[in-house]
PDB file of C-alpha atoms in Angstrom:
ATOM      1  CA  MET A   1       0.000   0.000   0.000  1.00  0.00           C
ATOM      2  CA  VAL A   2       1.175   3.506  -0.853  1.00  0.00           C
ATOM      3  CA  LEU A   3      -0.641   6.004   1.358  1.00  0.00           C
ATOM      4  CA  GLY A   4      -0.750   9.720   2.083  1.00  0.00           C
ATOM      5  CA  VAL A   5      -2.896  12.803   1.699  1.00  0.00           C
ATOM      6  CA  ALA A   6      -3.872  14.159  -1.707  1.00  0.00           C
ATOM      7  CA  GLY A   7      -0.978  15.655  -3.636  1.00  0.00           C
ATOM      8  CA  VAL A   8       1.985  13.785  -2.129  1.00  0.00           C
ATOM      9  CA  GLY A   9       2.668  11.694  -5.258  1.00  0.00           C
ATOM     10  CA  LYS A  10       1.048   8.353  -4.453  1.00  0.00           C
ATOM     11  CA  THR A  11       0.100   7.568  -8.047  1.00  0.00           C
ATOM     12  CA  THR A  12       3.441   8.573  -9.553  1.00  0.00           C
ATOM     13  CA  PHE A  13       5.475   6.739  -6.924  1.00  0.00           C
ATOM     14  CA  GLY A  14       3.103   3.742  -6.827  1.00  0.00           C
ATOM     15  CA  LYS A  15       3.342   3.193 -10.600  1.00  0.00           C
ATOM     16  CA  LEU A  16       7.131   3.355 -10.492  1.00  0.00           C
ATOM     17  CA  LEU A  17       7.328   0.999  -7.515  1.00  0.00           C
ATOM     18  CA  ALA A  18       4.967  -1.514  -9.148  1.00  0.00           C
ATOM     19  CA  GLU A  19       7.106  -1.383 -12.296  1.00  0.00           C
ATOM     20  CA  LYS A  20      10.302  -2.016 -10.293  1.00  0.00           C
ATOM     21  CA  LEU A  21       8.664  -4.922  -8.439  1.00  0.00           C
ATOM     22  CA  GLY A  22       7.082  -6.350 -11.591  1.00  0.00           C
ATOM     23  CA  VAL A  23       3.572  -6.295 -10.104  1.00  0.00           C
ATOM     24  CA  ARG A  24       0.228  -4.732 -10.937  1.00  0.00           C
ATOM     25  CA  PHE A  25      -0.513  -1.115  -9.973  1.00  0.00           C
ATOM     26  CA  ILE A  26      -3.956  -0.119  -8.683  1.00  0.00           C
ATOM     27  CA  ASP A  27      -4.863   3.522  -8.209  1.00  0.00           C
ATOM     28  CA  LEU A  28      -7.753   3.226  -5.762  1.00  0.00           C
ATOM     29  CA  PRO A  29      -9.738   6.308  -6.874  1.00  0.00           C
ATOM     30  CA  ALA A  30      -9.687   5.124 -10.502  1.00  0.00           C
ATOM     31  CA  TYR A  31     -10.526   1.564  -9.405  1.00  0.00           C
ATOM     32  CA  VAL A  32     -13.479   2.786  -7.328  1.00  0.00           C
ATOM     33  CA  LYS A  33     -14.872   4.821 -10.235  1.00  0.00           C
ATOM     34  CA  LEU A  34     -14.335   2.034 -12.775  1.00  0.00           C
ATOM     35  CA  HIS A  35     -16.178  -0.563 -10.689  1.00  0.00           C
ATOM     36  CA  LYS A  36     -18.706   1.907  -9.178  1.00  0.00           C
ATOM     37  CA  LEU A  37     -17.677   1.061  -5.611  1.00  0.00           C
ATOM     38  CA  TYR A  38     -19.133   4.220  -4.131  1.00  0.00           C
ATOM     39  CA  SER A  39     -22.454   5.080  -2.548  1.00  0.00           C
ATOM     40  CA  LYS A  40     -22.722   8.646  -3.895  1.00  0.00           C
ATOM     41  CA  PHE A  41     -20.839  11.679  -5.128  1.00  0.00           C
ATOM     42  CA  ASP A  42     -20.420  14.397  -2.503  1.00  0.00           C
ATOM     43  CA  GLU A  43     -20.847  17.682  -4.410  1.00  0.00           C
ATOM     44  CA  ARG A  44     -19.368  19.860  -1.670  1.00  0.00           C
ATOM     45  CA  ALA A  45     -16.251  17.739  -1.251  1.00  0.00           C
ATOM     46  CA  GLN A  46     -16.092  16.995  -4.981  1.00  0.00           C
ATOM     47  CA  ALA A  47     -15.352  13.368  -4.105  1.00  0.00           C
ATOM     48  CA  TYR A  48     -16.973   9.954  -4.167  1.00  0.00           C
ATOM     49  CA  VAL A  49     -18.146   8.422  -0.903  1.00  0.00           C
ATOM     50  CA  VAL A  50     -16.371   5.069  -1.061  1.00  0.00           C
ATOM     51  CA  ASP A  51     -17.958   1.807   0.106  1.00  0.00           C
ATOM     52  CA  PHE A  52     -14.843   0.203   1.589  1.00  0.00           C
ATOM     53  CA  ARG A  53     -16.564  -3.101   2.360  1.00  0.00           C
ATOM     54  CA  ARG A  54     -17.227  -3.560  -1.351  1.00  0.00           C
ATOM     55  CA  VAL A  55     -13.746  -2.332  -2.281  1.00  0.00           C
ATOM     56  CA  SER A  56     -12.161  -4.710   0.229  1.00  0.00           C
ATOM     57  CA  ALA A  57     -14.176  -7.696  -1.007  1.00  0.00           C
ATOM     58  CA  ARG A  58     -13.610  -7.056  -4.716  1.00  0.00           C
ATOM     59  CA  LEU A  59      -9.924  -6.224  -4.411  1.00  0.00           C
ATOM     60  CA  GLY A  60      -9.400  -9.195  -2.103  1.00  0.00           C
ATOM     61  CA  ARG A  61     -10.840 -11.533  -4.759  1.00  0.00           C
ATOM     62  CA  GLU A  62      -8.692  -9.994  -7.494  1.00  0.00           C
ATOM     63  CA  LEU A  63      -5.448 -10.126  -5.514  1.00  0.00           C
ATOM     64  CA  ARG A  64      -5.705 -13.670  -4.118  1.00  0.00           C
ATOM     65  CA  ASP A  65      -3.503 -15.010  -6.897  1.00  0.00           C
ATOM     66  CA  GLY A  66      -1.249 -12.030  -7.408  1.00  0.00           C
ATOM     67  CA  ARG A  67       0.572  -9.096  -5.948  1.00  0.00           C
ATOM     68  CA  ALA A  68       0.038  -5.392  -6.433  1.00  0.00           C
ATOM     69  CA  VAL A  69       0.962  -1.926  -5.298  1.00  0.00           C
ATOM     70  CA  VAL A  70      -2.218  -0.095  -4.272  1.00  0.00           C
ATOM     71  CA  ALA A  71      -2.251   3.706  -3.968  1.00  0.00           C
ATOM     72  CA  SER A  72      -4.893   5.097  -1.627  1.00  0.00           C
ATOM     73  CA  ILE A  73      -5.626   8.067   0.592  1.00  0.00           C
ATOM     74  CA  TYR A  74      -7.280   5.724   3.102  1.00  0.00           C
ATOM     75  CA  PRO A  75      -5.579   2.739   4.723  1.00  0.00           C
ATOM     76  CA  PHE A  76      -7.700  -0.382   4.305  1.00  0.00           C
ATOM     77  CA  LYS A  77      -7.171  -4.134   4.036  1.00  0.00           C
ATOM     78  CA  PRO A  78      -8.333  -6.041   0.968  1.00  0.00           C
ATOM     79  CA  ARG A  79     -10.292  -9.006   2.327  1.00  0.00           C
ATOM     80  CA  GLY A  80      -8.157 -12.106   2.809  1.00  0.00           C
ATOM     81  CA  ILE A  81      -4.951 -10.373   1.729  1.00  0.00           C
ATOM     82  CA  ASP A  82      -1.867  -9.873   3.875  1.00  0.00           C
ATOM     83  CA  VAL A  83      -0.574  -6.351   3.303  1.00  0.00           C
ATOM     84  CA  LYS A  84       3.205  -6.745   3.365  1.00  0.00           C
ATOM     85  CA  LEU A  85       4.135  -3.070   3.636  1.00  0.00           C
ATOM     86  CA  ALA A  86       2.357   0.269   3.993  1.00  0.00           C
ATOM     87  CA  ILE A  87       4.427   3.201   2.755  1.00  0.00           C
ATOM     88  CA  VAL A  88       3.158   6.598   3.878  1.00  0.00           C
ATOM     89  CA  LEU A  89       4.444   9.362   1.625  1.00  0.00           C
ATOM     90  CA  ARG A  90       4.963  12.692   3.380  1.00  0.00           C
ATOM     91  CA  LEU A  91       5.335  16.109   1.761  1.00  0.00           C
ATOM     92  CA  ARG A  92       6.387  19.251   3.612  1.00  0.00           C
ATOM     93  CA  PRO A  93       3.148  21.184   4.320  1.00  0.00           C
ATOM     94  CA  ASP A  94       4.183  24.458   2.649  1.00  0.00           C
ATOM     95  CA  ARG A  95       4.946  22.507  -0.538  1.00  0.00           C
ATOM     96  CA  LEU A  96       1.683  20.590  -0.242  1.00  0.00           C
ATOM     97  CA  ILE A  97      -0.246  23.880  -0.255  1.00  0.00           C
ATOM     98  CA  LYS A  98       1.398  24.825  -3.562  1.00  0.00           C
ATOM     99  CA  VAL A  99       0.731  21.404  -5.153  1.00  0.00           C
ATOM    100  CA  LEU A 100      -2.945  21.424  -4.199  1.00  0.00           C
ATOM    101  CA  GLU A 101      -3.404  25.064  -5.246  1.00  0.00           C
ATOM    102  CA  ALA A 102      -1.926  24.174  -8.657  1.00  0.00           C
ATOM    103  CA  ARG A 103      -4.466  21.348  -8.913  1.00  0.00           C
ATOM    104  CA  GLY A 104      -7.296  23.784  -8.260  1.00  0.00           C
ATOM    105  CA  TYR A 105      -8.443  22.366  -4.930  1.00  0.00           C
ATOM    106  CA  PRO A 106     -10.776  24.594  -2.887  1.00  0.00           C
ATOM    107  CA  ARG A 107      -8.914  26.310  -0.067  1.00  0.00           C
ATOM    108  CA  TRP A 108     -10.909  24.544   2.659  1.00  0.00           C
ATOM    109  CA  LYS A 109      -9.926  21.171   1.163  1.00  0.00           C
ATOM    110  CA  ILE A 110      -6.286  22.235   0.941  1.00  0.00           C
ATOM    111  CA  ALA A 111      -6.434  23.246   4.612  1.00  0.00           C
ATOM    112  CA  GLU A 112      -7.972  19.870   5.502  1.00  0.00           C
ATOM    113  CA  ASN A 113      -5.185  17.955   3.750  1.00  0.00           C
ATOM    114  CA  VAL A 114      -2.395  20.202   5.052  1.00  0.00           C
ATOM    115  CA  SER A 115      -3.716  19.923   8.597  1.00  0.00           C
ATOM    116  CA  ALA A 116      -3.727  16.125   8.345  1.00  0.00           C
ATOM    117  CA  GLU A 117      -0.178  16.171   6.955  1.00  0.00           C
ATOM    118  CA  LEU A 118       1.088  18.569   9.622  1.00  0.00           C
ATOM    119  CA  ILE A 119      -0.123  16.421  12.520  1.00  0.00           C
ATOM    120  CA  ASP A 120       0.958  13.053  11.051  1.00  0.00           C
ATOM    121  CA  GLU A 121      -2.622  11.802  10.600  1.00  0.00           C
ATOM    122  CA  PRO A 122      -1.910   9.555   7.555  1.00  0.00           C
ATOM    123  CA  PHE A 123       0.941   7.851   9.439  1.00  0.00           C
ATOM    124  CA  ALA A 124      -1.139   7.409  12.610  1.00  0.00           C
ATOM    125  CA  GLU A 125      -4.044   5.906  10.627  1.00  0.00           C
ATOM    126  CA  ALA A 126      -1.718   3.484   8.840  1.00  0.00           C
ATOM    127  CA  LEU A 127      -0.199   2.375  12.152  1.00  0.00           C
ATOM    128  CA  LYS A 128      -3.668   1.787  13.550  1.00  0.00           C
ATOM    129  CA  LYS A 129      -4.727  -0.290  10.532  1.00  0.00           C
ATOM    130  CA  PHE A 130      -1.556  -2.298   9.802  1.00  0.00           C
ATOM    131  CA  GLY A 131       0.585  -2.172  12.946  1.00  0.00           C
ATOM    132  CA  GLU A 132       4.020  -0.710  13.554  1.00  0.00           C
ATOM    133  CA  GLY A 133       5.904  -3.609  11.950  1.00  0.00           C
ATOM    134  CA  LYS A 134       4.363  -3.000   8.521  1.00  0.00           C
ATOM    135  CA  VAL A 135       4.411   0.793   8.215  1.00  0.00           C
ATOM    136  CA  ILE A 136       7.169   3.144   7.111  1.00  0.00           C
ATOM    137  CA  GLN A 137       7.026   6.807   6.162  1.00  0.00           C
ATOM    138  CA  LEU A 138       9.118   8.542   3.534  1.00  0.00           C
ATOM    139  CA  ASN A 139       9.747  12.256   3.111  1.00  0.00           C
ATOM    140  CA  VAL A 140       9.203  12.879  -0.618  1.00  0.00           C
ATOM    141  CA  THR A 141       9.899  16.617  -0.515  1.00  0.00           C
ATOM    142  CA  ASP A 142      12.356  17.173  -3.395  1.00  0.00           C
ATOM    143  CA  ALA A 143      12.594  13.400  -3.976  1.00  0.00           C
ATOM    144  CA  ASP A 144      13.467  11.787  -7.296  1.00  0.00           C
ATOM    145  CA  PHE A 145      10.573   9.326  -7.416  1.00  0.00           C
ATOM    146  CA  ARG A 146      12.263   6.998  -9.899  1.00  0.00           C
ATOM    147  CA  ALA A 147      15.372   6.644  -7.705  1.00  0.00           C
ATOM    148  CA  LEU A 148      13.237   6.351  -4.561  1.00  0.00           C
ATOM    149  CA  ALA A 149      11.076   3.611  -6.115  1.00  0.00           C
ATOM    150  CA  GLU A 150      14.211   1.703  -7.058  1.00  0.00           C
ATOM    151  CA  ARG A 151      15.612   2.006  -3.520  1.00  0.00           C
ATOM    152  CA  VAL A 152      12.321   0.872  -1.973  1.00  0.00           C
ATOM    153  CA  ALA A 153      11.956  -2.052  -4.417  1.00  0.00           C
ATOM    154  CA  ASP A 154      15.526  -3.216  -3.756  1.00  0.00           C
ATOM    155  CA  ALA A 155      15.046  -2.936   0.008  1.00  0.00           C
ATOM    156  CA  PHE A 156      11.693  -4.767  -0.172  1.00  0.00           C
ATOM    157  CA  LYS A 157      13.223  -7.636  -2.171  1.00  0.00           C
ATOM    158  CA  ALA A 158      16.052  -7.866   0.387  1.00  0.00           C
ATOM    159  CA  GLY A 159      13.660  -7.743   3.358  1.00  0.00           C
ATOM    160  CA  ALA A 160      15.264  -4.485   4.499  1.00  0.00           C
ATOM    161  CA  GLU A 161      12.408  -2.040   3.885  1.00  0.00           C
ATOM    162  CA  ARG A 162      12.149  -1.070   7.566  1.00  0.00           C
ATOM    163  CA  GLU A 163      15.606   0.514   7.283  1.00  0.00           C
ATOM    164  CA  LEU A 164      14.185   3.106   4.853  1.00  0.00           C
ATOM    165  CA  GLY A 165      11.609   4.443   7.311  1.00  0.00           C
ATOM    166  CA  GLN A 166      12.104   8.031   8.438  1.00  0.00           C
ATOM    167  CA  LEU A 167      11.004   9.993  11.463  1.00  0.00           C
ATOM    168  CA  ILE A 168       9.163  13.079  10.276  1.00  0.00           C
ATOM    169  CA  ASP A 169       8.387  16.112  12.409  1.00  0.00           C
ATOM    170  CA  TRP A 170       7.028  18.853  10.182  1.00  0.00           C
ATOM    171  CA  ILE A 171       6.732  21.379  12.998  1.00  0.00           C
ATOM    172  CA  GLY A 172      10.398  20.828  13.833  1.00  0.00           C
ATOM    173  CA  VAL A 173      11.293  21.232  10.142  1.00  0.00           C
ATOM    174  CA  LEU A 174       9.113  24.258   9.370  1.00  0.00           C
ATOM    175  CA  GLU A 175       9.947  26.333  12.440  1.00  0.00           C
ATOM    176  CA  PRO A 176      13.691  26.797  11.761  1.00  0.00           C
ATOM    177  CA  LEU A 177      12.879  27.570   8.105  1.00  0.00           C
ATOM    178  CA  GLY A 178      10.525  30.350   9.218  1.00  0.00           C
ATOM    179  CA  LEU A 179       7.585  28.617   7.506  1.00  0.00           C
ATOM    180  CA  LEU A 180       5.523  27.349  10.431  1.00  0.00           C
ATOM    181  CA  ASP A 181       3.630  30.607  10.999  1.00  0.00           C
ATOM    182  CA  GLU A 182       2.831  30.819   7.273  1.00  0.00           C
ATOM    183  CA  VAL A 183       1.345  27.294   7.272  1.00  0.00           C
ATOM    184  CA  LEU A 184      -0.593  27.879  10.499  1.00  0.00           C
ATOM    185  CA  GLU A 185      -1.931  31.165   9.127  1.00  0.00           C
ATOM    186  CA  TYR A 186      -3.177  29.356   6.013  1.00  0.00           C
ATOM    187  CA  LEU A 187      -4.920  26.750   8.176  1.00  0.00           C
ATOM    188  CA  SER A 188      -6.442  29.437  10.386  1.00  0.00           C
ATOM    189  CA  ARG A 189      -7.661  31.490   7.441  1.00  0.00           C
ATOM    190  CA  TYR A 190      -9.076  28.755   5.233  1.00  0.00           C
ATOM    191  CA  GLY A 191      -9.706  25.828   7.547  1.00  0.00           C
ATOM    192  CA  GLY A 192     -12.418  27.496   9.556  1.00  0.00           C
ATOM    193  CA  GLY A 193     -12.112  24.649  12.032  1.00  0.00           C
ATOM    194  CA  GLU A 194     -14.222  22.505   9.730  1.00  0.00           C
ATOM    195  CA  ASN A 195     -12.960  19.032   8.931  1.00  0.00           C
ATOM    196  CA  LEU A 196      -9.585  19.718  10.522  1.00  0.00           C
ATOM    197  CA  PHE A 197      -8.028  16.958  12.561  1.00  0.00           C
TER     198      PHE A 197
END
């Protein structure tokens, strides 16, 4: 599983990693739309409301005889499948704002994603779902995704993927760079306290 908030590069990295491992790549949002595994489209959020029981069952059936890299915002377990590794991609919050603005996200949705990134929510959710032994996080700020995918694939094949895991403290990174107040101001201005973790 390749996890993280919107805009961190899950699809790009996931495709490259699947290629290096010689396995199938599944982009969960595209998979959900293709197989209509949602209950409705939320107009305000501009997103599908995913039925994860159906996703888990269908993906579990498809993956019983194969392996895949699955890119998803939400950590989940395909039914009957042992997830070998959950990689949480992390992007410095000030950079994440710029990526999501370039994609045309509404400011409240950018604030929601940046807030989750700032407080380590994707990592915490992955730990809760898969356990500490199966989760690593990678700082992809300024990363060469092709080289990173190769490093991760090589480490995974050698059983050394845990050695790649990084400790990430965005507050500790942003403060000395003089960027923490800027990020917090953005969250205060556009988050409105709604949907912030």
